[in-house]
PDB file of C-alpha atoms in Angstrom:
ATOM      1  CA  MET A  22     -64.326  -8.960 -25.580  1.00  0.00           C
ATOM      2  CA  THR A  23     -66.004 -11.796 -24.199  1.00  0.00           C
ATOM      3  CA  GLU A  24     -70.282 -11.778 -24.433  1.00  0.00           C
ATOM      4  CA  ILE A  25     -71.930  -9.671 -21.770  1.00  0.00           C
ATOM      5  CA  LEU A  26     -75.504 -10.914 -20.785  1.00  0.00           C
ATOM      6  CA  THR A  27     -77.412  -8.630 -19.142  1.00  0.00           C
ATOM      7  CA  VAL A  28     -80.445  -9.886 -16.970  1.00  0.00           C
ATOM      8  CA  THR A  29     -83.569  -7.005 -15.835  1.00  0.00           C
ATOM      9  CA  LEU A  30     -86.795  -9.263 -14.458  1.00  0.00           C
ATOM     10  CA  ASN A  31     -88.105  -5.854 -13.218  1.00  0.00           C
ATOM     11  CA  PRO A  32     -87.356  -3.281 -15.013  1.00  0.00           C
ATOM     12  CA  ALA A  33     -88.911   0.229 -15.092  1.00  0.00           C
ATOM     13  CA  LEU A  34     -90.051   3.100 -17.229  1.00  0.00           C
ATOM     14  CA  ASP A  35     -88.176   5.902 -15.231  1.00  0.00           C
ATOM     15  CA  LEU A  36     -89.900   9.566 -15.761  1.00  0.00           C
ATOM     16  CA  ALA A  37     -87.739  12.400 -13.998  1.00  0.00           C
ATOM     17  CA  THR A  38     -88.608  16.020 -14.068  1.00  0.00           C
ATOM     18  CA  SER A  39     -88.992  19.286 -11.753  1.00  0.00           C
ATOM     19  CA  ALA A  40     -90.684  21.082  -9.411  1.00  0.00           C
ATOM     20  CA  PRO A  41     -89.983  25.139  -8.321  1.00  0.00           C
ATOM     21  CA  PHE A  42     -90.336  23.465  -4.706  1.00  0.00           C
ATOM     22  CA  VAL A  43     -91.317  19.836  -3.446  1.00  0.00           C
ATOM     23  CA  ARG A  44     -93.808  19.884  -0.029  1.00  0.00           C
ATOM     24  CA  PRO A  45     -97.192  18.535   1.048  1.00  0.00           C
ATOM     25  CA  GLY A  46    -100.246  20.451   0.160  1.00  0.00           C
ATOM     26  CA  PRO A  47     -99.819  22.426  -3.058  1.00  0.00           C
ATOM     27  CA  LYS A  48    -100.089  20.700  -6.415  1.00  0.00           C
ATOM     28  CA  LEU A  49     -97.024  20.670  -7.865  1.00  0.00           C
ATOM     29  CA  ARG A  50     -96.490  22.629 -11.631  1.00  0.00           C
ATOM     30  CA  CYS A  51     -93.551  20.288 -13.060  1.00  0.00           C
ATOM     31  CA  ALA A  52     -91.305  20.809 -15.794  1.00  0.00           C
ATOM     32  CA  PRO A  53     -92.464  18.321 -18.936  1.00  0.00           C
ATOM     33  CA  GLU A  54     -90.743  14.901 -18.094  1.00  0.00           C
ATOM     34  CA  THR A  55     -88.335  13.183 -19.374  1.00  0.00           C
ATOM     35  CA  ALA A  56     -88.689   9.218 -19.804  1.00  0.00           C
ATOM     36  CA  GLU A  57     -85.960   6.782 -19.816  1.00  0.00           C
ATOM     37  CA  PRO A  58     -85.478   2.730 -19.300  1.00  0.00           C
ATOM     38  CA  GLY A  59     -84.934   1.759 -15.755  1.00  0.00           C
ATOM     39  CA  GLY A  60     -83.892  -1.401 -13.897  1.00  0.00           C
ATOM     40  CA  GLY A  61     -80.278  -2.489 -13.332  1.00  0.00           C
ATOM     41  CA  GLY A  62     -79.823  -4.705 -15.693  1.00  0.00           C
ATOM     42  CA  VAL A  63     -81.007  -1.962 -18.138  1.00  0.00           C
ATOM     43  CA  ASN A  64     -78.965   0.346 -17.056  1.00  0.00           C
ATOM     44  CA  VAL A  65     -75.865  -1.764 -17.080  1.00  0.00           C
ATOM     45  CA  ALA A  66     -76.538  -2.513 -20.529  1.00  0.00           C
ATOM     46  CA  ARG A  67     -77.394   1.075 -21.543  1.00  0.00           C
ATOM     47  CA  ALA A  68     -73.901   1.986 -19.818  1.00  0.00           C
ATOM     48  CA  ILE A  69     -71.641  -0.233 -21.699  1.00  0.00           C
ATOM     49  CA  THR A  70     -73.221   0.605 -25.150  1.00  0.00           C
ATOM     50  CA  GLN A  71     -73.152   4.383 -24.222  1.00  0.00           C
ATOM     51  CA  LEU A  72     -69.152   3.991 -23.854  1.00  0.00           C
ATOM     52  CA  GLY A  73     -68.670   1.376 -27.023  1.00  0.00           C
ATOM     53  CA  GLY A  74     -68.919  -1.648 -25.919  1.00  0.00           C
ATOM     54  CA  ARG A  75     -71.610  -4.787 -26.374  1.00  0.00           C
ATOM     55  CA  ALA A  76     -73.664  -6.024 -24.597  1.00  0.00           C
ATOM     56  CA  ARG A  77     -77.489  -8.218 -24.680  1.00  0.00           C
ATOM     57  CA  ALA A  78     -80.077  -7.051 -22.571  1.00  0.00           C
ATOM     58  CA  LEU A  79     -82.624  -9.762 -21.538  1.00  0.00           C
ATOM     59  CA  VAL A  80     -85.887  -7.502 -20.570  1.00  0.00           C
ATOM     60  CA  ALA A  81     -88.811  -8.990 -18.750  1.00  0.00           C
ATOM     61  CA  LEU A  82     -91.505  -6.487 -19.940  1.00  0.00           C
ATOM     62  CA  GLY A  83     -94.656  -6.858 -19.690  1.00  0.00           C
ATOM     63  CA  GLY A  84     -98.302  -5.062 -20.737  1.00  0.00           C
ATOM     64  CA  PRO A  85     -98.170  -1.165 -22.433  1.00  0.00           C
ATOM     65  CA  ASN A  86     -95.619   0.364 -20.361  1.00  0.00           C
ATOM     66  CA  GLY A  87     -93.421  -2.973 -21.252  1.00  0.00           C
ATOM     67  CA  GLU A  88     -94.280  -1.657 -24.808  1.00  0.00           C
ATOM     68  CA  ALA A  89     -93.175   1.961 -24.170  1.00  0.00           C
ATOM     69  CA  LEU A  90     -90.178   0.849 -22.579  1.00  0.00           C
ATOM     70  CA  LYS A  91     -89.153  -1.711 -25.177  1.00  0.00           C
ATOM     71  CA  ALA A  92     -89.884   1.295 -27.962  1.00  0.00           C
ATOM     72  CA  LEU A  93     -87.025   3.117 -25.579  1.00  0.00           C
ATOM     73  CA  LEU A  94     -84.699   0.443 -25.775  1.00  0.00           C
ATOM     74  CA  LEU A  95     -84.643  -0.376 -28.962  1.00  0.00           C
ATOM     75  CA  ALA A  96     -84.123   3.710 -29.825  1.00  0.00           C
ATOM     76  CA  GLN A  97     -80.963   3.586 -27.723  1.00  0.00           C
ATOM     77  CA  GLY A  98     -79.948   0.681 -29.955  1.00  0.00           C
ATOM     78  CA  LEU A  99     -79.750  -2.314 -27.294  1.00  0.00           C
ATOM     79  CA  ASP A 100     -79.536  -5.401 -28.433  1.00  0.00           C
ATOM     80  CA  LEU A 101     -83.099  -6.495 -26.271  1.00  0.00           C
ATOM     81  CA  LEU A 102     -83.987  -9.642 -25.746  1.00  0.00           C
ATOM     82  CA  GLU A 103     -87.497  -9.711 -24.481  1.00  0.00           C
ATOM     83  CA  VAL A 104     -89.202 -12.394 -22.392  1.00  0.00           C
ATOM     84  CA  PRO A 105     -92.606 -12.129 -20.989  1.00  0.00           C
ATOM     85  CA  ALA A 106     -93.057 -10.586 -17.928  1.00  0.00           C
ATOM     86  CA  PRO A 107     -95.869 -12.083 -15.337  1.00  0.00           C
ATOM     87  CA  GLY A 108     -97.826  -7.976 -15.521  1.00  0.00           C
ATOM     88  CA  GLN A 109     -97.282  -4.840 -16.564  1.00  0.00           C
ATOM     89  CA  THR A 110     -94.149  -3.314 -16.353  1.00  0.00           C
ATOM     90  CA  ARG A 111     -93.708  -0.450 -13.370  1.00  0.00           C
ATOM     91  CA  HIS A 112     -93.078   3.137 -13.315  1.00  0.00           C
ATOM     92  CA  SER A 113     -90.805   4.571 -11.543  1.00  0.00           C
ATOM     93  CA  PHE A 114     -90.065   8.516 -11.041  1.00  0.00           C
ATOM     94  CA  SER A 115     -88.134  11.459  -9.777  1.00  0.00           C
ATOM     95  CA  VAL A 116     -88.563  14.802  -9.073  1.00  0.00           C
ATOM     96  CA  THR A 117     -85.920  17.601  -8.420  1.00  0.00           C
ATOM     97  CA  ASP A 118     -86.795  20.509  -6.271  1.00  0.00           C
ATOM     98  CA  GLU A 119     -85.194  23.457  -8.374  1.00  0.00           C
ATOM     99  CA  GLY A 120     -85.215  25.629  -5.391  1.00  0.00           C
ATOM    100  CA  THR A 121     -82.624  23.326  -3.377  1.00  0.00           C
ATOM    101  CA  GLY A 122     -81.242  20.565  -5.932  1.00  0.00           C
ATOM    102  CA  GLU A 123     -82.467  17.431  -3.409  1.00  0.00           C
ATOM    103  CA  GLN A 124     -83.739  14.514  -5.560  1.00  0.00           C
ATOM    104  CA  TYR A 125     -87.181  12.842  -4.303  1.00  0.00           C
ATOM    105  CA  ARG A 126     -87.238   9.470  -6.246  1.00  0.00           C
ATOM    106  CA  PHE A 127     -90.375   6.773  -6.296  1.00  0.00           C
ATOM    107  CA  VAL A 128     -89.578   3.284  -7.180  1.00  0.00           C
ATOM    108  CA  LEU A 129     -92.919   1.240  -7.205  1.00  0.00           C
ATOM    109  CA  THR A 130     -92.919  -2.618  -6.892  1.00  0.00           C
ATOM    110  CA  GLY A 131     -93.513  -4.448 -10.111  1.00  0.00           C
ATOM    111  CA  PRO A 132     -95.813  -7.462 -10.903  1.00  0.00           C
ATOM    112  CA  THR A 133     -95.364 -10.490  -8.648  1.00  0.00           C
ATOM    113  CA  TRP A 134     -93.456 -13.741 -10.562  1.00  0.00           C
ATOM    114  CA  GLY A 135     -94.721 -17.694  -9.578  1.00  0.00           C
ATOM    115  CA  GLY A 136     -92.049 -20.433  -9.345  1.00  0.00           C
ATOM    116  CA  GLY A 137     -93.093 -21.549 -12.603  1.00  0.00           C
ATOM    117  CA  ASP A 138     -92.039 -17.541 -14.544  1.00  0.00           C
ATOM    118  CA  LEU A 139     -88.744 -18.168 -12.417  1.00  0.00           C
ATOM    119  CA  ASP A 140     -88.105 -21.702 -13.882  1.00  0.00           C
ATOM    120  CA  ALA A 141     -88.859 -20.346 -17.441  1.00  0.00           C
ATOM    121  CA  VAL A 142     -86.849 -17.234 -17.327  1.00  0.00           C
ATOM    122  CA  LEU A 143     -83.716 -18.783 -15.403  1.00  0.00           C
ATOM    123  CA  ASP A 144     -84.502 -21.674 -18.390  1.00  0.00           C
ATOM    124  CA  ARG A 145     -84.174 -18.957 -21.381  1.00  0.00           C
ATOM    125  CA  ILE A 146     -80.757 -17.435 -18.720  1.00  0.00           C
ATOM    126  CA  VAL A 147     -78.814 -20.680 -19.689  1.00  0.00           C
ATOM    127  CA  GLU A 148     -79.986 -20.984 -22.891  1.00  0.00           C
ATOM    128  CA  SER A 149     -79.257 -17.642 -23.965  1.00  0.00           C
ATOM    129  CA  ALA A 150     -75.663 -16.823 -22.470  1.00  0.00           C
ATOM    130  CA  ALA A 151     -72.527 -18.489 -24.074  1.00  0.00           C
ATOM    131  CA  ALA A 152     -70.334 -20.713 -21.787  1.00  0.00           C
ATOM    132  CA  ASP A 153     -67.894 -18.062 -21.711  1.00  0.00           C
ATOM    133  CA  ALA A 154     -70.259 -14.817 -20.860  1.00  0.00           C
ATOM    134  CA  PHE A 155     -70.216 -12.811 -17.560  1.00  0.00           C
ATOM    135  CA  VAL A 156     -74.298 -13.031 -16.623  1.00  0.00           C
ATOM    136  CA  VAL A 157     -75.080  -9.458 -15.004  1.00  0.00           C
ATOM    137  CA  LEU A 158     -77.695  -9.603 -12.218  1.00  0.00           C
ATOM    138  CA  SER A 159     -78.312  -6.347 -10.934  1.00  0.00           C
ATOM    139  CA  GLY A 160     -81.245  -4.576  -9.331  1.00  0.00           C
ATOM    140  CA  SER A 161     -84.013  -5.374  -7.118  1.00  0.00           C
ATOM    141  CA  MET A 162     -85.251  -9.173  -7.803  1.00  0.00           C
ATOM    142  CA  PRO A 163     -88.975  -9.042  -8.442  1.00  0.00           C
ATOM    143  CA  PRO A 164     -91.588 -10.041  -6.216  1.00  0.00           C
ATOM    144  CA  GLY A 165     -92.279 -13.700  -5.724  1.00  0.00           C
ATOM    145  CA  ALA A 166     -88.676 -14.253  -5.983  1.00  0.00           C
ATOM    146  CA  GLU A 167     -87.170 -15.585  -2.479  1.00  0.00           C
ATOM    147  CA  PRO A 168     -83.739 -15.043  -1.188  1.00  0.00           C
ATOM    148  CA  GLY A 169     -82.203 -18.441  -2.430  1.00  0.00           C
ATOM    149  CA  TRP A 170     -82.674 -17.783  -6.372  1.00  0.00           C
ATOM    150  CA  ILE A 171     -79.221 -15.655  -6.952  1.00  0.00           C
ATOM    151  CA  THR A 172     -77.611 -18.937  -5.368  1.00  0.00           C
ATOM    152  CA  ARG A 173     -79.803 -21.563  -8.020  1.00  0.00           C
ATOM    153  CA  ALA A 174     -79.152 -18.934 -10.599  1.00  0.00           C
ATOM    154  CA  CYS A 175     -74.850 -19.654 -10.476  1.00  0.00           C
ATOM    155  CA  ASP A 176     -75.730 -23.114  -9.891  1.00  0.00           C
ATOM    156  CA  ARG A 177     -78.052 -23.358 -13.457  1.00  0.00           C
ATOM    157  CA  LEU A 178     -75.306 -21.188 -15.173  1.00  0.00           C
ATOM    158  CA  GLY A 179     -71.827 -22.930 -14.188  1.00  0.00           C
ATOM    159  CA  GLN A 180     -68.673 -21.513 -15.381  1.00  0.00           C
ATOM    160  CA  ARG A 181     -70.397 -18.285 -16.878  1.00  0.00           C
ATOM    161  CA  ARG A 182     -69.033 -15.560 -14.505  1.00  0.00           C
ATOM    162  CA  VAL A 183     -72.030 -14.057 -12.877  1.00  0.00           C
ATOM    163  CA  VAL A 184     -71.843 -10.324 -11.409  1.00  0.00           C
ATOM    164  CA  VAL A 185     -74.747  -9.588  -8.732  1.00  0.00           C
ATOM    165  CA  ASP A 186     -75.459  -6.121  -7.482  1.00  0.00           C
ATOM    166  CA  THR A 187     -78.944  -6.449  -5.674  1.00  0.00           C
ATOM    167  CA  SER A 188     -80.255  -4.998  -2.377  1.00  0.00           C
ATOM    168  CA  GLY A 189     -82.398  -5.776   0.858  1.00  0.00           C
ATOM    169  CA  PRO A 190     -83.112  -9.898   1.620  1.00  0.00           C
ATOM    170  CA  HIS A 191     -81.171 -11.660  -1.597  1.00  0.00           C
ATOM    171  CA  LEU A 192     -78.230  -9.544  -0.360  1.00  0.00           C
ATOM    172  CA  ALA A 193     -78.569 -10.521   3.092  1.00  0.00           C
ATOM    173  CA  ALA A 194     -78.579 -13.881   2.254  1.00  0.00           C
ATOM    174  CA  GLN A 195     -76.061 -13.998  -0.383  1.00  0.00           C
ATOM    175  CA  ALA A 196     -73.572 -12.126   2.175  1.00  0.00           C
ATOM    176  CA  ASP A 197     -73.654 -15.483   4.350  1.00  0.00           C
ATOM    177  CA  GLY A 198     -71.518 -17.216   1.457  1.00  0.00           C
ATOM    178  CA  PRO A 199     -74.189 -20.161   0.111  1.00  0.00           C
ATOM    179  CA  GLN A 200     -72.628 -21.359  -2.726  1.00  0.00           C
ATOM    180  CA  PRO A 201     -72.384 -21.632  -5.328  1.00  0.00           C
ATOM    181  CA  ALA A 202     -71.053 -17.962  -5.286  1.00  0.00           C
ATOM    182  CA  PRO A 203     -71.322 -15.394  -8.195  1.00  0.00           C
ATOM    183  CA  PHE A 204     -67.969 -14.009  -9.778  1.00  0.00           C
ATOM    184  CA  VAL A 205     -68.607 -10.759  -8.300  1.00  0.00           C
ATOM    185  CA  LEU A 206     -70.645  -8.836  -5.433  1.00  0.00           C
ATOM    186  CA  ARG A 207     -70.934  -5.284  -5.565  1.00  0.00           C
ATOM    187  CA  MET A 208     -73.108  -3.219  -2.571  1.00  0.00           C
ATOM    188  CA  ASP A 209     -73.135   0.378  -1.298  1.00  0.00           C
ATOM    189  CA  SER A 210     -71.717   1.642   2.326  1.00  0.00           C
ATOM    190  CA  HIS A 211     -75.135   1.774   3.730  1.00  0.00           C
ATOM    191  CA  GLU A 212     -75.827  -2.230   2.992  1.00  0.00           C
ATOM    192  CA  ALA A 213     -72.766  -2.791   3.637  1.00  0.00           C
ATOM    193  CA  MET A 214     -73.059  -0.887   7.370  1.00  0.00           C
ATOM    194  CA  GLU A 215     -76.303  -2.751   7.716  1.00  0.00           C
ATOM    195  CA  LEU A 216     -74.454  -6.571   7.384  1.00  0.00           C
ATOM    196  CA  ALA A 217     -71.714  -5.524   8.866  1.00  0.00           C
ATOM    197  CA  GLY A 218     -73.469  -4.286  11.914  1.00  0.00           C
ATOM    198  CA  ASP A 219     -70.603  -1.789  12.039  1.00  0.00           C
ATOM    199  CA  PRO A 220     -70.329   2.263  10.772  1.00  0.00           C
ATOM    200  CA  LEU A 221     -67.379   1.247   8.613  1.00  0.00           C
ATOM    201  CA  ALA A 222     -66.136   4.366   9.156  1.00  0.00           C
ATOM    202  CA  THR A 223     -63.002   4.257   7.013  1.00  0.00           C
ATOM    203  CA  ARG A 224     -62.050   2.798   3.840  1.00  0.00           C
ATOM    204  CA  GLU A 225     -59.634   0.042   5.012  1.00  0.00           C
ATOM    205  CA  ASP A 226     -63.020  -1.009   7.576  1.00  0.00           C
ATOM    206  CA  SER A 227     -64.806  -1.444   4.261  1.00  0.00           C
ATOM    207  CA  ALA A 228     -61.905  -3.329   2.788  1.00  0.00           C
ATOM    208  CA  ARG A 229     -61.263  -5.299   5.628  1.00  0.00           C
ATOM    209  CA  PHE A 230     -65.283  -6.079   5.620  1.00  0.00           C
ATOM    210  CA  ALA A 231     -64.635  -7.013   1.967  1.00  0.00           C
ATOM    211  CA  GLU A 232     -62.501  -9.506   2.440  1.00  0.00           C
ATOM    212  CA  THR A 233     -64.284 -11.208   5.426  1.00  0.00           C
ATOM    213  CA  LEU A 234     -66.921 -11.559   2.613  1.00  0.00           C
ATOM    214  CA  ARG A 235     -64.862 -12.888   0.230  1.00  0.00           C
ATOM    215  CA  GLN A 236     -63.212 -14.992   2.536  1.00  0.00           C
ATOM    216  CA  ARG A 237     -67.022 -16.111   3.827  1.00  0.00           C
ATOM    217  CA  GLY A 238     -67.598 -17.111   0.041  1.00  0.00           C
ATOM    218  CA  ALA A 239     -70.012 -14.321  -0.530  1.00  0.00           C
ATOM    219  CA  ALA A 240     -68.228 -13.381  -3.922  1.00  0.00           C
ATOM    220  CA  ARG A 241     -64.759 -14.419  -5.449  1.00  0.00           C
ATOM    221  CA  ILE A 242     -64.420 -10.284  -5.608  1.00  0.00           C
ATOM    222  CA  VAL A 243     -66.175  -8.058  -3.779  1.00  0.00           C
ATOM    223  CA  ILE A 244     -66.846  -4.645  -3.929  1.00  0.00           C
ATOM    224  CA  ILE A 245     -68.146  -1.665  -1.845  1.00  0.00           C
ATOM    225  CA  ALA A 246     -69.107   2.111  -2.701  1.00  0.00           C
ATOM    226  CA  ARG A 247     -68.505   4.857  -0.406  1.00  0.00           C
ATOM    227  CA  GLY A 248     -69.552   7.517  -2.163  1.00  0.00           C
ATOM    228  CA  LYS A 249     -67.753  10.612  -2.687  1.00  0.00           C
ATOM    229  CA  ASP A 250     -64.577   8.654  -1.007  1.00  0.00           C
ATOM    230  CA  GLY A 251     -64.568   5.820  -3.886  1.00  0.00           C
ATOM    231  CA  SER A 252     -65.264   2.067  -3.601  1.00  0.00           C
ATOM    232  CA  VAL A 253     -63.097  -0.799  -1.916  1.00  0.00           C
ATOM    233  CA  MET A 254     -62.355  -4.300  -3.468  1.00  0.00           C
ATOM    234  CA  ALA A 255     -61.383  -7.308  -2.531  1.00  0.00           C
ATOM    235  CA  ASP A 256     -60.495  -9.713  -4.894  1.00  0.00           C
ATOM    236  CA  GLY A 257     -57.558 -12.574  -3.145  1.00  0.00           C
ATOM    237  CA  ASP A 258     -54.679 -10.612  -4.704  1.00  0.00           C
ATOM    238  CA  GLY A 259     -54.540  -7.796  -2.271  1.00  0.00           C
ATOM    239  CA  LEU A 260     -57.602  -4.660  -0.910  1.00  0.00           C
ATOM    240  CA  TRP A 261     -57.693  -1.798  -3.176  1.00  0.00           C
ATOM    241  CA  ARG A 262     -59.647   1.438  -3.397  1.00  0.00           C
ATOM    242  CA  VAL A 263     -59.834   3.864  -6.095  1.00  0.00           C
ATOM    243  CA  THR A 264     -60.714   7.746  -5.714  1.00  0.00           C
ATOM    244  CA  ALA A 265     -64.113   9.192  -6.772  1.00  0.00           C
ATOM    245  CA  GLN A 266     -64.284  12.862  -8.676  1.00  0.00           C
ATOM    246  CA  ASN A 267     -67.674  13.543  -8.006  1.00  0.00           C
ATOM    247  CA  GLU A 268     -67.880  16.654  -6.249  1.00  0.00           C
ATOM    248  CA  THR A 269     -70.520  18.116  -8.334  1.00  0.00           C
ATOM    249  CA  VAL A 270     -73.826  15.399  -8.204  1.00  0.00           C
ATOM    250  CA  VAL A 271     -76.329  16.848 -11.112  1.00  0.00           C
ATOM    251  CA  SER A 272     -78.762  13.241 -10.966  1.00  0.00           C
ATOM    252  CA  ALA A 273     -77.409  10.326  -8.808  1.00  0.00           C
ATOM    253  CA  ILE A 274     -79.207   8.034 -10.733  1.00  0.00           C
ATOM    254  CA  GLY A 275     -77.866   5.020 -12.301  1.00  0.00           C
ATOM    255  CA  ALA A 276     -74.351   5.982 -10.894  1.00  0.00           C
ATOM    256  CA  GLY A 277     -74.281   2.121  -9.522  1.00  0.00           C
ATOM    257  CA  ASP A 278     -75.546   0.844 -12.839  1.00  0.00           C
ATOM    258  CA  SER A 279     -72.617   2.862 -14.686  1.00  0.00           C
ATOM    259  CA  PHE A 280     -70.007   1.810 -12.280  1.00  0.00           C
ATOM    260  CA  VAL A 281     -70.838  -2.387 -13.088  1.00  0.00           C
ATOM    261  CA  GLY A 282     -71.508  -1.408 -16.600  1.00  0.00           C
ATOM    262  CA  ALA A 283     -67.579   0.342 -17.403  1.00  0.00           C
ATOM    263  CA  PHE A 284     -66.297  -2.908 -14.462  1.00  0.00           C
ATOM    264  CA  VAL A 285     -67.550  -5.552 -16.477  1.00  0.00           C
ATOM    265  CA  MET A 286     -66.571  -4.138 -19.707  1.00  0.00           C
ATOM    266  CA  ALA A 287     -63.441  -3.647 -18.688  1.00  0.00           C
ATOM    267  CA  LEU A 288     -62.858  -7.664 -17.097  1.00  0.00           C
ATOM    268  CA  ALA A 289     -64.643  -8.612 -20.835  1.00  0.00           C
ATOM    269  CA  GLU A 290     -62.019  -6.893 -22.435  1.00  0.00           C
ATOM    270  CA  GLY A 291     -59.126  -8.975 -20.585  1.00  0.00           C
ATOM    271  CA  VAL A 292     -58.454  -6.402 -17.900  1.00  0.00           C
ATOM    272  CA  GLY A 293     -57.460  -7.135 -14.489  1.00  0.00           C
ATOM    273  CA  ALA A 294     -59.650  -6.364 -11.560  1.00  0.00           C
ATOM    274  CA  PRO A 295     -58.001  -3.452 -10.262  1.00  0.00           C
ATOM    275  CA  GLU A 296     -57.792  -1.271 -13.580  1.00  0.00           C
ATOM    276  CA  ALA A 297     -61.815  -2.984 -14.067  1.00  0.00           C
ATOM    277  CA  LEU A 298     -62.337  -0.927 -10.468  1.00  0.00           C
ATOM    278  CA  ARG A 299     -60.871   2.227 -11.802  1.00  0.00           C
ATOM    279  CA  ARG A 300     -62.785   2.016 -14.981  1.00  0.00           C
ATOM    280  CA  GLY A 301     -65.989   1.719 -12.921  1.00  0.00           C
ATOM    281  CA  ALA A 302     -65.485   4.323 -10.587  1.00  0.00           C
ATOM    282  CA  ALA A 303     -64.671   6.963 -13.504  1.00  0.00           C
ATOM    283  CA  ALA A 304     -68.012   5.733 -14.924  1.00  0.00           C
ATOM    284  CA  ALA A 305     -69.787   6.455 -11.671  1.00  0.00           C
ATOM    285  CA  SER A 306     -68.241   9.461 -11.291  1.00  0.00           C
ATOM    286  CA  ALA A 307     -68.854  10.520 -14.711  1.00  0.00           C
ATOM    287  CA  ALA A 308     -73.079   9.327 -14.283  1.00  0.00           C
ATOM    288  CA  VAL A 309     -73.847  11.917 -11.432  1.00  0.00           C
ATOM    289  CA  GLN A 310     -72.726  14.957 -13.813  1.00  0.00           C
ATOM    290  CA  SER A 311     -75.541  14.061 -16.069  1.00  0.00           C
ATOM    291  CA  ALA A 312     -79.370  14.721 -15.893  1.00  0.00           C
ATOM    292  CA  GLY A 313     -82.154  12.540 -14.896  1.00  0.00           C
ATOM    293  CA  THR A 314     -80.868   9.068 -16.392  1.00  0.00           C
ATOM    294  CA  GLN A 315     -78.821   9.539 -18.740  1.00  0.00           C
ATOM    295  CA  LEU A 316     -76.120   7.352 -17.552  1.00  0.00           C
ATOM    296  CA  CYS A 317     -72.382   7.886 -18.007  1.00  0.00           C
ATOM    297  CA  LEU A 318     -71.847   9.850 -21.169  1.00  0.00           C
ATOM    298  CA  PRO A 319     -68.551   9.050 -23.206  1.00  0.00           C
ATOM    299  CA  ASP A 320     -66.758  12.611 -22.848  1.00  0.00           C
ATOM    300  CA  ASP A 321     -67.386  12.976 -19.229  1.00  0.00           C
ATOM    301  CA  TYR A 322     -66.407   9.158 -18.587  1.00  0.00           C
ATOM    302  CA  ALA A 323     -62.819  10.059 -20.650  1.00  0.00           C
ATOM    303  CA  ARG A 324     -62.209  13.142 -18.474  1.00  0.00           C
ATOM    304  CA  MET A 325     -63.057  11.466 -15.033  1.00  0.00           C
ATOM    305  CA  LEU A 326     -60.699   8.384 -16.031  1.00  0.00           C
ATOM    306  CA  ALA A 327     -57.740  10.693 -16.640  1.00  0.00           C
ATOM    307  CA  LEU A 328     -58.383  11.853 -12.788  1.00  0.00           C
ATOM    308  CA  THR A 329     -59.528   8.317 -11.178  1.00  0.00           C
ATOM    309  CA  ASP A 330     -56.324   7.038  -9.114  1.00  0.00           C
ATOM    310  CA  LEU A 331     -55.990   3.818  -7.808  1.00  0.00           C
ATOM    311  CA  GLU A 332     -54.073   2.332  -4.638  1.00  0.00           C
ATOM    312  CA  ARG A 333     -53.456  -0.921  -2.992  1.00  0.00           C
ATOM    313  CA  LEU A 334     -54.485  -0.619   0.469  1.00  0.00           C
TER     314      LEU A 334
END
């Protein structure tokens, strides 16, 4: 299995709880909270580990929250590579309304990074990743990292295969096709619609837009998640779609990260991109069936994989 290094510059200590109802005004008496590691790259590494694979997790940690997060990561058996963050690791938290089943998710900002901090961590990433490794940049970029940092990272990482799953200005910048480009770029349907300026009403619309981004040079492989309608992919050999078996949603937290984890794990095992897409979709479907931030559990993943279909569009 080819080495996988996940990178999380803005991790979070994720707290999850529930209340009989959620509305403004009264004090909300919550159920006991659970604490889990959070942040895109952290969750990708957790998903890979839970599915029986191996990934090293480079995580920026700071302050008491960082120490608490570190303890959780080590307890879950992650191969942790700690780097210093320029401030206190953030919290994020979610509250489920027990009456409606709706989930309210609150994501805090995290510390601001300076240019020297970013240069130092990029040096550490380059030093830590094998020459043929998959390097996963997943989750929000930290405050202080300007759009274009992903391009700098791709340039420094050379032949390593970079997988990007981010949002906001960094995703918009990547969609313009700056070079060198990552190996994989993934986004959700809402993000794709904003970039396209189009509702992308059908899976074919999304697949064609993925191909447009690929031809523009945004990445060698472009994936767009369409929620209950599955995901589509343009990989240069065709346009593909996978189904999603997620009619029952217990918690949406970590579905995208579970997708990326299973997808990259399959590529690292030598599996082709279309089958890797199917495995990623199965992991995402498994993740929404688990409570809180548990991600894709192995038994759920095996069951969903048998139900997940792949087709060429």
